[in-house]
Tab-separated table of C-alpha atoms in Angstrom:
chain	number	residue	atom	x	y	z
A	22	UNK	CA	48.370	-54.374	-10.162
A	23	UNK	CA	48.393	-50.415	-9.036
A	24	UNK	CA	50.032	-49.736	-5.549
A	25	UNK	CA	46.899	-47.723	-3.862
A	26	UNK	CA	43.127	-48.245	-4.164
A	27	UNK	CA	40.988	-46.266	-6.633
A	28	UNK	CA	38.969	-43.808	-4.313
A	29	UNK	CA	40.583	-43.662	-0.743
A	30	UNK	CA	44.151	-44.175	-2.331
A	31	UNK	CA	44.700	-47.016	0.591
A	32	UNK	CA	48.230	-48.651	0.134
A	33	UNK	CA	47.927	-52.227	-0.911
A	34	UNK	CA	50.169	-54.880	0.549
A	35	UNK	CA	52.589	-55.993	-2.120
A	36	UNK	CA	53.932	-59.950	-2.633
A	37	UNK	CA	56.914	-60.557	-0.593
A	38	UNK	CA	56.761	-57.060	1.079
A	39	UNK	CA	58.891	-56.379	4.336
A	40	UNK	CA	57.363	-54.740	6.970
A	41	UNK	CA	54.077	-55.179	5.834
A	42	UNK	CA	52.576	-53.701	9.049
A	43	UNK	CA	53.760	-50.263	8.115
A	44	UNK	CA	51.659	-50.182	4.863
A	45	UNK	CA	48.749	-51.747	6.787
A	46	UNK	CA	48.736	-49.101	9.471
A	47	UNK	CA	48.925	-46.370	7.067
A	48	UNK	CA	45.750	-47.448	5.312
A	49	UNK	CA	44.109	-47.898	8.717
A	50	UNK	CA	45.020	-43.981	9.375
A	51	UNK	CA	43.728	-43.053	6.380
A	52	UNK	CA	40.396	-44.999	6.668
A	53	UNK	CA	40.091	-43.356	10.013
A	54	UNK	CA	40.335	-39.814	8.937
A	55	UNK	CA	38.294	-40.114	5.777
A	56	UNK	CA	35.394	-42.394	6.488
A	57	UNK	CA	32.736	-40.703	8.702
A	58	UNK	CA	34.401	-37.267	7.730
A	59	UNK	CA	34.072	-34.508	9.879
A	60	UNK	CA	36.183	-31.260	9.421
A	61	UNK	CA	37.025	-28.100	11.598
A	62	UNK	CA	35.727	-25.973	8.859
A	63	UNK	CA	35.546	-25.152	5.359
A	64	UNK	CA	37.600	-22.722	3.125
A	65	UNK	CA	40.318	-22.718	5.207
A	66	UNK	CA	43.544	-20.957	4.035
A	67	UNK	CA	46.008	-20.519	7.209
A	68	UNK	CA	47.152	-23.477	9.144
A	69	UNK	CA	46.572	-23.627	13.225
A	70	UNK	CA	49.528	-22.854	15.166
A	71	UNK	CA	49.091	-25.945	17.198
A	72	UNK	CA	47.186	-28.519	15.395
A	73	UNK	CA	45.720	-31.367	17.260
A	74	UNK	CA	46.012	-35.159	16.309
A	75	UNK	CA	43.200	-36.235	13.851
A	76	UNK	CA	42.481	-32.695	12.813
A	77	UNK	CA	41.190	-32.454	9.128
A	78	UNK	CA	40.451	-28.999	7.578
A	79	UNK	CA	38.695	-28.525	4.182
A	80	UNK	CA	41.083	-26.267	2.322
A	81	UNK	CA	40.190	-23.057	0.319
A	82	UNK	CA	41.326	-21.837	-3.166
A	83	UNK	CA	44.603	-20.161	-1.408
A	84	UNK	CA	46.345	-21.946	1.169
A	85	UNK	CA	49.307	-20.471	2.696
A	86	UNK	CA	52.436	-21.742	4.766
A	87	UNK	CA	52.194	-25.861	5.242
A	88	UNK	CA	49.235	-25.748	3.196
A	89	UNK	CA	50.559	-24.016	-0.109
A	90	UNK	CA	50.037	-26.033	-3.131
A	91	UNK	CA	46.914	-27.741	-2.069
A	92	UNK	CA	44.012	-25.771	-2.482
A	93	UNK	CA	40.723	-27.525	-2.192
A	94	UNK	CA	42.473	-30.854	-0.762
A	95	UNK	CA	41.698	-32.175	2.600
A	96	UNK	CA	44.415	-31.448	5.308
A	97	UNK	CA	44.891	-34.056	8.254
A	98	UNK	CA	47.491	-33.574	10.973
A	99	UNK	CA	48.947	-36.967	11.445
A	100	UNK	CA	51.925	-37.668	13.783
A	101	UNK	CA	53.829	-34.426	13.007
A	102	UNK	CA	53.134	-33.673	9.509
A	103	UNK	CA	49.916	-32.493	7.547
A	104	UNK	CA	49.003	-35.061	5.010
A	105	UNK	CA	46.658	-33.965	1.946
A	106	UNK	CA	44.139	-36.026	0.123
A	107	UNK	CA	41.780	-34.694	-2.807
A	108	UNK	CA	38.231	-35.209	-2.461
A	109	UNK	CA	36.349	-36.998	-4.850
A	110	UNK	CA	32.785	-36.494	-6.089
A	111	UNK	CA	29.932	-37.554	-3.588
A	112	UNK	CA	32.269	-37.413	-0.572
A	113	UNK	CA	30.315	-35.771	2.237
A	114	UNK	CA	31.786	-33.971	5.100
A	115	UNK	CA	30.325	-32.765	8.542
A	116	UNK	CA	31.383	-29.158	9.348
A	117	UNK	CA	31.793	-29.609	13.094
A	118	UNK	CA	31.648	-26.177	14.007
A	119	UNK	CA	27.902	-25.728	12.719
A	120	UNK	CA	26.540	-29.389	12.349
A	121	UNK	CA	25.916	-28.847	8.688
A	122	UNK	CA	26.461	-31.422	5.934
A	123	UNK	CA	28.597	-30.637	2.964
A	124	UNK	CA	28.972	-32.495	-0.550
A	125	UNK	CA	31.806	-32.233	-2.760
A	126	UNK	CA	30.917	-31.896	-6.523
A	127	UNK	CA	32.194	-30.097	-9.420
A	128	UNK	CA	35.206	-29.081	-7.864
A	129	UNK	CA	33.726	-27.414	-4.762
A	130	UNK	CA	31.913	-28.085	-1.321
A	131	UNK	CA	28.063	-27.490	-1.273
A	132	UNK	CA	25.587	-27.644	1.763
A	133	UNK	CA	23.373	-30.557	1.701
A	134	UNK	CA	19.796	-29.068	1.448
A	135	UNK	CA	17.016	-31.205	2.562
A	136	UNK	CA	15.405	-33.362	0.663
A	137	UNK	CA	12.567	-32.601	-1.656
A	138	UNK	CA	9.453	-33.741	-0.241
A	139	UNK	CA	7.029	-31.868	-2.919
A	140	UNK	CA	4.207	-33.828	-4.656
A	141	UNK	CA	4.635	-36.803	-2.332
A	142	UNK	CA	1.871	-39.472	-2.898
A	143	UNK	CA	1.099	-39.417	1.206
A	144	UNK	CA	2.706	-39.292	4.377
A	145	UNK	CA	2.119	-41.353	7.620
A	146	UNK	CA	3.861	-40.386	10.643
A	147	UNK	CA	3.512	-43.433	13.103
A	148	UNK	CA	0.492	-44.759	10.872
A	149	UNK	CA	-0.378	-45.531	7.173
A	150	UNK	CA	-2.016	-42.944	4.707
A	151	UNK	CA	-4.602	-43.620	1.944
A	152	UNK	CA	-6.045	-41.978	-0.848
A	153	UNK	CA	-8.523	-40.328	1.455
A	154	UNK	CA	-6.125	-39.246	4.524
A	155	UNK	CA	-2.827	-38.610	2.220
A	156	UNK	CA	-1.524	-36.922	5.591
A	157	UNK	CA	-1.901	-39.221	8.554
A	158	UNK	CA	-0.780	-38.902	12.102
A	159	UNK	CA	-0.823	-41.274	14.923
A	160	UNK	CA	-0.022	-38.936	17.738
A	161	UNK	CA	-1.008	-38.145	21.445
A	162	UNK	CA	-0.798	-34.371	20.172
A	163	UNK	CA	0.218	-32.322	17.115
A	164	UNK	CA	1.803	-28.788	17.202
A	165	UNK	CA	1.803	-26.105	15.118
A	166	UNK	CA	3.701	-23.415	16.228
A	167	UNK	CA	4.687	-19.869	14.997
A	168	UNK	CA	8.008	-18.834	13.317
A	169	UNK	CA	8.644	-15.564	14.981
A	170	UNK	CA	5.009	-14.010	14.945
A	171	UNK	CA	1.756	-15.706	14.256
A	172	UNK	CA	0.300	-18.928	12.606
A	173	UNK	CA	-2.628	-19.649	10.511
A	174	UNK	CA	-4.286	-23.210	9.963
A	175	UNK	CA	-5.888	-23.016	6.464
A	176	UNK	CA	-8.797	-24.913	5.102
A	177	UNK	CA	-9.544	-24.105	1.504
A	178	UNK	CA	-12.632	-25.336	-0.572
A	179	UNK	CA	-13.075	-24.990	-4.564
A	180	UNK	CA	-16.240	-23.615	-4.357
A	181	UNK	CA	-19.369	-22.458	-1.672
A	182	UNK	CA	-21.230	-25.902	-2.127
A	183	UNK	CA	-18.086	-27.628	-1.197
A	184	UNK	CA	-17.100	-28.250	2.705
A	185	UNK	CA	-14.152	-26.708	4.555
A	186	UNK	CA	-14.601	-28.298	8.040
A	187	UNK	CA	-13.147	-29.835	11.422
A	188	UNK	CA	-14.817	-32.902	12.327
A	189	UNK	CA	-14.606	-34.506	15.739
A	190	UNK	CA	-15.003	-38.430	15.876
A	191	UNK	CA	-15.613	-41.214	18.557
A	192	UNK	CA	-14.742	-44.437	17.353
A	193	UNK	CA	-14.346	-42.939	13.844
A	194	UNK	CA	-18.079	-41.864	13.958
A	195	UNK	CA	-18.846	-37.893	13.903
A	196	UNK	CA	-20.151	-36.413	16.891
A	197	UNK	CA	-19.270	-32.694	16.190
A	198	UNK	CA	-18.523	-30.354	13.253
A	199	UNK	CA	-17.655	-27.082	12.885
A	200	UNK	CA	-16.683	-25.113	9.498
A	201	UNK	CA	-18.461	-24.148	6.223
A	202	UNK	CA	-20.400	-27.346	4.971
A	203	UNK	CA	-22.055	-26.908	1.524
A	204	UNK	CA	-22.208	-22.905	2.153
A	205	UNK	CA	-20.536	-20.210	3.332
A	206	UNK	CA	-22.266	-19.685	6.305
A	207	UNK	CA	-20.461	-20.852	9.521
A	208	UNK	CA	-21.903	-23.557	11.478
A	209	UNK	CA	-21.374	-25.614	14.616
A	210	UNK	CA	-23.366	-29.059	14.112
A	211	UNK	CA	-23.214	-31.787	17.051
A	212	UNK	CA	-24.771	-35.669	16.656
A	213	UNK	CA	-25.428	-38.306	19.066
A	214	UNK	CA	-25.074	-41.107	16.675
A	215	UNK	CA	-22.997	-40.002	13.685
A	216	UNK	CA	-26.065	-39.864	11.513
A	217	UNK	CA	-28.599	-37.431	12.904
A	218	UNK	CA	-27.245	-33.973	13.262
A	219	UNK	CA	-28.247	-30.717	14.767
A	220	UNK	CA	-26.907	-27.240	13.808
A	221	UNK	CA	-26.262	-25.625	17.383
A	222	UNK	CA	-25.044	-22.271	16.088
A	223	UNK	CA	-24.543	-20.893	12.432
A	224	UNK	CA	-23.312	-17.528	11.552
A	225	UNK	CA	-24.729	-15.848	8.298
A	226	UNK	CA	-21.746	-14.975	6.189
A	227	UNK	CA	-23.247	-11.832	4.979
A	228	UNK	CA	-24.343	-10.182	8.291
A	229	UNK	CA	-22.743	-12.002	11.068
A	230	UNK	CA	-26.347	-13.127	12.422
A	231	UNK	CA	-26.741	-16.171	14.753
A	232	UNK	CA	-29.120	-18.909	14.585
A	233	UNK	CA	-29.465	-22.319	15.552
A	234	UNK	CA	-31.005	-24.869	17.880
A	235	UNK	CA	-28.902	-23.117	20.828
A	236	UNK	CA	-30.780	-20.065	20.672
A	237	UNK	CA	-34.135	-18.987	21.802
A	238	UNK	CA	-36.354	-19.736	18.847
A	239	UNK	CA	-38.959	-17.119	19.575
A	240	UNK	CA	-40.179	-14.247	21.993
A	241	UNK	CA	-42.205	-16.883	24.171
A	242	UNK	CA	-39.227	-20.041	24.130
A	243	UNK	CA	-38.378	-20.547	27.757
A	244	UNK	CA	-36.167	-23.575	27.022
A	245	UNK	CA	-33.581	-24.454	29.570
A	246	UNK	CA	-30.293	-24.010	28.415
A	247	UNK	CA	-31.003	-21.940	25.451
A	248	UNK	CA	-28.836	-18.683	24.668
A	249	UNK	CA	-31.372	-15.713	24.611
A	250	UNK	CA	-31.575	-13.786	21.465
A	251	UNK	CA	-32.174	-9.912	21.448
A	252	UNK	CA	-36.036	-9.509	21.091
A	253	UNK	CA	-37.016	-12.770	22.941
A	254	UNK	CA	-38.876	-11.935	25.996
A	255	UNK	CA	-38.931	-8.393	24.978
A	256	UNK	CA	-34.972	-7.626	25.543
A	257	UNK	CA	-33.995	-5.361	22.381
A	258	UNK	CA	-37.699	-5.532	20.805
A	259	UNK	CA	-40.039	-3.220	20.300
A	260	UNK	CA	-42.745	-4.622	21.984
A	261	UNK	CA	-41.534	-7.930	23.327
A	262	UNK	CA	-44.101	-10.863	24.110
A	263	UNK	CA	-47.567	-9.577	23.791
A	264	UNK	CA	-49.135	-10.300	27.236
A	265	UNK	CA	-52.845	-11.412	27.254
A	266	UNK	CA	-53.059	-13.275	30.501
A	267	UNK	CA	-51.204	-11.871	33.059
A	268	UNK	CA	-52.053	-14.742	35.275
A	269	UNK	CA	-50.752	-17.481	32.895
A	270	UNK	CA	-48.065	-19.790	34.594
A	271	UNK	CA	-45.756	-19.853	31.446
A	272	UNK	CA	-44.514	-16.641	31.715
A	273	UNK	CA	-41.670	-17.262	34.270
A	274	UNK	CA	-38.248	-16.052	33.324
A	275	UNK	CA	-39.515	-13.694	30.519
A	276	UNK	CA	-39.123	-9.939	29.985
A	277	UNK	CA	-42.729	-8.953	28.485
A	278	UNK	CA	-44.770	-6.051	27.513
A	279	UNK	CA	-48.622	-4.888	27.573
A	280	UNK	CA	-49.861	-1.913	25.669
A	281	UNK	CA	-53.089	-0.251	24.731
A	282	UNK	CA	-52.643	-1.455	21.210
A	283	UNK	CA	-53.831	-5.105	22.291
A	284	UNK	CA	-56.758	-6.031	20.741
A	285	UNK	CA	-57.684	-7.959	23.966
A	286	UNK	CA	-57.412	-6.631	27.749
A	287	UNK	CA	-55.279	-8.626	29.990
A	288	UNK	CA	-56.795	-11.531	32.243
A	289	UNK	CA	-55.936	-10.783	35.758
A	290	UNK	CA	-55.453	-7.894	37.860
A	291	UNK	CA	-54.080	-5.062	36.511
A	292	UNK	CA	-51.343	-3.335	38.647
A	293	UNK	CA	-52.026	0.332	37.087
A	294	UNK	CA	-55.545	2.037	37.392
A	295	UNK	CA	-56.373	2.683	33.491
A	296	UNK	CA	-56.632	-1.153	31.993
A	297	UNK	CA	-55.438	0.017	28.588
A	298	UNK	CA	-52.208	1.776	29.657
A	299	UNK	CA	-48.834	0.525	28.089
A	300	UNK	CA	-46.801	-1.125	30.888
A	301	UNK	CA	-43.288	-3.470	30.865
A	302	UNK	CA	-43.501	-6.969	32.818
A	303	UNK	CA	-40.656	-9.303	34.242
A	304	UNK	CA	-41.681	-12.402	35.136
A	305	UNK	CA	-39.546	-15.153	37.361
A	306	UNK	CA	-39.802	-18.043	39.171
A	307	UNK	CA	-38.326	-19.836	42.220
A	308	UNK	CA	-36.359	-22.941	41.836
A	309	UNK	CA	-38.402	-24.530	45.148
A	310	UNK	CA	-41.363	-26.836	44.177
A	311	UNK	CA	-41.092	-26.597	40.326
A	312	UNK	CA	-41.649	-24.466	37.568
A	313	UNK	CA	-45.213	-22.637	38.396
A	314	UNK	CA	-44.705	-23.203	42.470
A	315	UNK	CA	-43.602	-20.086	42.910
A	316	UNK	CA	-43.515	-17.393	40.553
A	317	UNK	CA	-43.218	-13.480	40.785
A	318	UNK	CA	-44.239	-10.313	38.385
A	319	UNK	CA	-42.720	-6.797	38.516
A	320	UNK	CA	-44.593	-4.400	36.370
A	321	UNK	CA	-43.392	-0.849	35.410
A	322	UNK	CA	-45.511	1.791	34.547
A	323	UNK	CA	-45.043	3.674	31.682
A	324	UNK	CA	-47.844	5.738	30.675
A	325	UNK	CA	-48.405	6.145	34.684
A	326	UNK	CA	-44.602	5.763	36.179
A	327	UNK	CA	-44.710	3.451	38.810
A	328	UNK	CA	-43.503	0.319	39.919
A	329	UNK	CA	-45.691	-2.885	41.469
A	330	UNK	CA	-44.778	-6.569	42.216
A	331	UNK	CA	-46.781	-9.608	43.222
A	332	UNK	CA	-46.087	-13.259	43.972
A	333	UNK	CA	-47.521	-16.633	43.018
A	334	UNK	CA	-47.689	-19.324	45.983
A	335	UNK	CA	-49.983	-22.110	46.898
A	336	UNK	CA	-51.744	-21.927	43.683
A	337	UNK	CA	-52.868	-18.408	43.596
A	338	UNK	CA	-51.735	-14.842	43.038
A	339	UNK	CA	-51.363	-12.513	45.892
A	340	UNK	CA	-52.434	-8.732	45.234
A	341	UNK	CA	-50.349	-6.305	43.324
A	342	UNK	CA	-47.914	-4.304	45.763
A	343	UNK	CA	-47.519	-0.796	44.480
A	344	UNK	CA	-43.847	0.903	45.716
A	345	UNK	CA	-44.143	4.205	46.561
A	346	UNK	CA	-42.089	6.592	44.819
A	347	UNK	CA	-41.725	10.111	43.391
A	348	UNK	CA	-43.984	9.211	40.491
A	349	UNK	CA	-46.855	8.264	42.966
A	350	UNK	CA	-46.458	10.367	45.797
A	351	UNK	CA	-45.192	14.035	46.601
A	352	UNK	CA	-44.166	15.534	49.946
A	353	UNK	CA	-46.402	18.614	50.260
A	354	UNK	CA	-44.933	21.881	51.640
A	355	UNK	CA	-45.641	20.609	55.579
A	356	UNK	CA	-43.518	17.614	54.856
A	357	UNK	CA	-46.135	15.035	54.411
A	358	UNK	CA	-46.055	12.183	51.906
A	359	UNK	CA	-48.956	11.982	50.220
A	360	UNK	CA	-50.501	9.540	47.246
A	361	UNK	CA	-50.284	11.553	44.289
A	362	UNK	CA	-51.740	11.843	40.535
A	363	UNK	CA	-50.350	14.791	38.394
A	364	UNK	CA	-49.428	17.500	41.253
A	365	UNK	CA	-48.112	21.030	40.607
A	366	UNK	CA	-46.225	22.944	43.060
A	367	UNK	CA	-47.228	26.380	43.204
A	368	UNK	CA	-44.744	29.239	44.081
A	369	UNK	CA	-45.142	32.843	44.279
A	370	UNK	CA	-43.146	33.169	41.371
A	371	UNK	CA	-43.763	30.049	39.410
A	372	UNK	CA	-44.624	26.526	39.305
A	373	UNK	CA	-43.165	23.015	39.275
A	374	UNK	CA	-44.110	20.362	37.143
A	375	UNK	CA	-44.679	16.681	38.160
A	376	UNK	CA	-42.690	13.717	37.032
A	377	UNK	CA	-44.817	13.468	33.845
A	378	UNK	CA	-45.163	17.318	32.834
A	379	UNK	CA	-48.642	18.527	32.205
A	380	UNK	CA	-47.011	21.513	30.528
A	381	UNK	CA	-48.740	24.005	32.335
A	382	UNK	CA	-48.623	27.775	31.759
A	383	UNK	CA	-48.067	29.944	34.815
A	384	UNK	CA	-48.988	33.721	35.508
A	385	UNK	CA	-49.218	36.027	38.548
A	386	UNK	CA	-51.792	37.946	37.840
A	387	UNK	CA	-51.429	40.139	40.874
A	388	UNK	CA	-50.922	40.223	44.891
A	389	UNK	CA	-52.008	36.720	45.619
A	390	UNK	CA	-53.749	36.061	42.320
A	391	UNK	CA	-52.259	33.422	40.002
A	392	UNK	CA	-53.344	31.440	36.895
A	393	UNK	CA	-52.313	28.101	35.421
A	394	UNK	CA	-53.381	27.216	31.997
A	395	UNK	CA	-53.395	23.856	29.631
A	396	UNK	CA	-54.451	22.089	32.957
A	397	UNK	CA	-57.100	19.509	33.756
A	398	UNK	CA	-59.402	19.962	36.487
A	399	UNK	CA	-58.892	19.513	39.974
A	400	UNK	CA	-58.647	15.684	41.261
A	401	UNK	CA	-62.405	14.189	41.351
A	402	UNK	CA	-61.411	12.091	44.557
A	403	UNK	CA	-59.225	12.446	46.904
A	404	UNK	CA	-57.561	15.570	48.093
A	405	UNK	CA	-57.264	18.465	46.148
A	406	UNK	CA	-55.587	21.598	47.647
A	407	UNK	CA	-52.734	21.474	50.344
A	408	UNK	CA	-51.609	24.781	51.816
A	409	UNK	CA	-48.454	25.397	53.523
A	410	UNK	CA	-48.835	25.597	57.484
A	411	UNK	CA	-47.041	26.845	60.598
A	412	UNK	CA	-45.492	24.877	63.603
A	413	UNK	CA	-48.630	24.716	64.930
A	414	UNK	CA	-50.807	23.384	62.311
A	415	UNK	CA	-52.235	26.686	61.221
A	416	UNK	CA	-52.711	27.382	57.649
A	417	UNK	CA	-50.359	30.210	56.444
A	418	UNK	CA	-52.487	31.416	53.636
A	419	UNK	CA	-56.151	30.707	52.638
A	420	UNK	CA	-56.622	29.211	48.918
A	421	UNK	CA	-59.351	29.290	46.740
A	422	UNK	CA	-59.763	27.777	43.115
A	423	UNK	CA	-61.877	28.169	40.138
A	424	UNK	CA	-61.684	26.147	37.099
A	425	UNK	CA	-62.602	27.065	33.454
A	426	UNK	CA	-62.049	25.446	30.148
A	427	UNK	CA	-58.175	24.229	30.883
A	428	UNK	CA	-57.330	27.139	33.111
A	429	UNK	CA	-57.298	27.343	36.821
A	430	UNK	CA	-57.417	30.757	38.796
A	431	UNK	CA	-55.883	30.500	42.256
A	432	UNK	CA	-56.274	33.120	44.890
A	433	UNK	CA	-54.781	32.959	48.034
A	434	UNK	CA	-55.248	35.358	51.188
A	435	UNK	CA	-54.815	36.119	54.727
A	436	UNK	CA	-56.542	33.512	57.146
A	437	UNK	CA	-58.982	35.002	59.316
A	438	UNK	CA	-62.212	33.499	61.413
A	439	UNK	CA	-65.649	33.998	60.405
A	440	UNK	CA	-67.454	31.341	61.850
A	441	UNK	CA	-64.881	29.158	60.430
A	442	UNK	CA	-61.551	29.770	58.495
A	443	UNK	CA	-62.076	32.036	55.438
A	444	UNK	CA	-59.766	34.257	53.337
A	445	UNK	CA	-58.979	38.016	53.995
A	446	UNK	CA	-56.738	40.331	52.401
A	447	UNK	CA	-54.966	39.087	49.396
A	448	UNK	CA	-51.503	37.660	50.468
A	449	UNK	CA	-48.465	35.886	48.236
A	450	UNK	CA	-47.454	32.225	48.837
A	451	UNK	CA	-44.866	32.982	51.718
A	452	UNK	CA	-41.227	32.839	50.383
A	453	UNK	CA	-39.840	29.022	50.153
A	454	UNK	CA	-43.087	27.641	50.607
A	455	UNK	CA	-45.938	26.343	48.136
A	456	UNK	CA	-49.289	25.143	47.245
A	457	UNK	CA	-49.511	21.772	46.155
A	458	UNK	CA	-52.412	21.612	43.662
A	459	UNK	CA	-53.500	17.638	42.385
A	460	UNK	CA	-55.104	17.191	39.363
A	461	UNK	CA	-57.327	14.629	37.595
A	462	UNK	CA	-55.386	11.821	35.692
A	463	UNK	CA	-55.497	12.030	31.932
């Protein structure tokens, strides 16, 4: 019978041996050092100056001093001396300084690598996996974080006709899905029962243009809760909804337009004088009394610049109320605000065009004599000419006009009394003052 064990070289108790406790304690001491082996470090060559009881070092190829002659062995400080043990294949030791396991094999220590998890049939974390769900996780949350920078979660499908999506379920019944299902367009779908699905939003893979039930479906779609597309209610469209009935109740909340190109003139009062003029229409409603109880409309003139509004209450539309602005009024030479169609301000050395230019030509023929070309006749109703006045309301010049084939001839003279105010000697328009000339609408 051998004196020591095959693997750990533990001493055996012999028959009739004296002081058996010495041999037994030596075996326990070796077990204490080698079982659950943990070393101070690997590839050590120089013994520490003050070793502590129980220290174990995995020696390198060229140990010196007290370790000399024991390359590759384990050196353990026991009592007052170093004991040496040659490791055997398969022994595992923990590096106490790094926490890394090492395994002895082929005459050297090597780090123990993580187990190879490639090509597993499945993995279940706190639950079972199956053929359809080869990775299953039962947990309050799952965390995927970066490794120093960003992080991507990738869903790859074989072809455009396949599906790559995220499915959200309630009690294992689908309620929402987002991804590329059956095509490469990205879509967000919802369901109330897991069987009937509605595409809320879809984005064309080529253009990125959006569609779906969450968007307005046409220029006159006023469904509450839908997102407004460019082009609906006139926003971003060439024309927007074409309004044929200004008094319609279903225009609330819309941006609309009316143009002279319509085959049918609009029903309801027109906010601008000429029925076929182009204007924009903004419609809205109050939250009081239901959708059609209190409505409002704002019209913006385009052919004739201007702004008008009206409201609907107690079942009837009120009259259009025009807002006075520089487009439909003028401040005459005497500081008064007056209603305006196209007005040209005539100065002694030039002319000032209205908000919508007439393109009038100007010529100073002589003293108190001016000529405007390429103009319509003076207004056929309302006032035509306003001359500058002094502080007492007396006219500073007498103005007389004649019109012929697009040309207006204007003469200004001194003001004299001849059984009424009349023109005397020619006189230019005073410096810094002007004559207002109001023309017919086109």
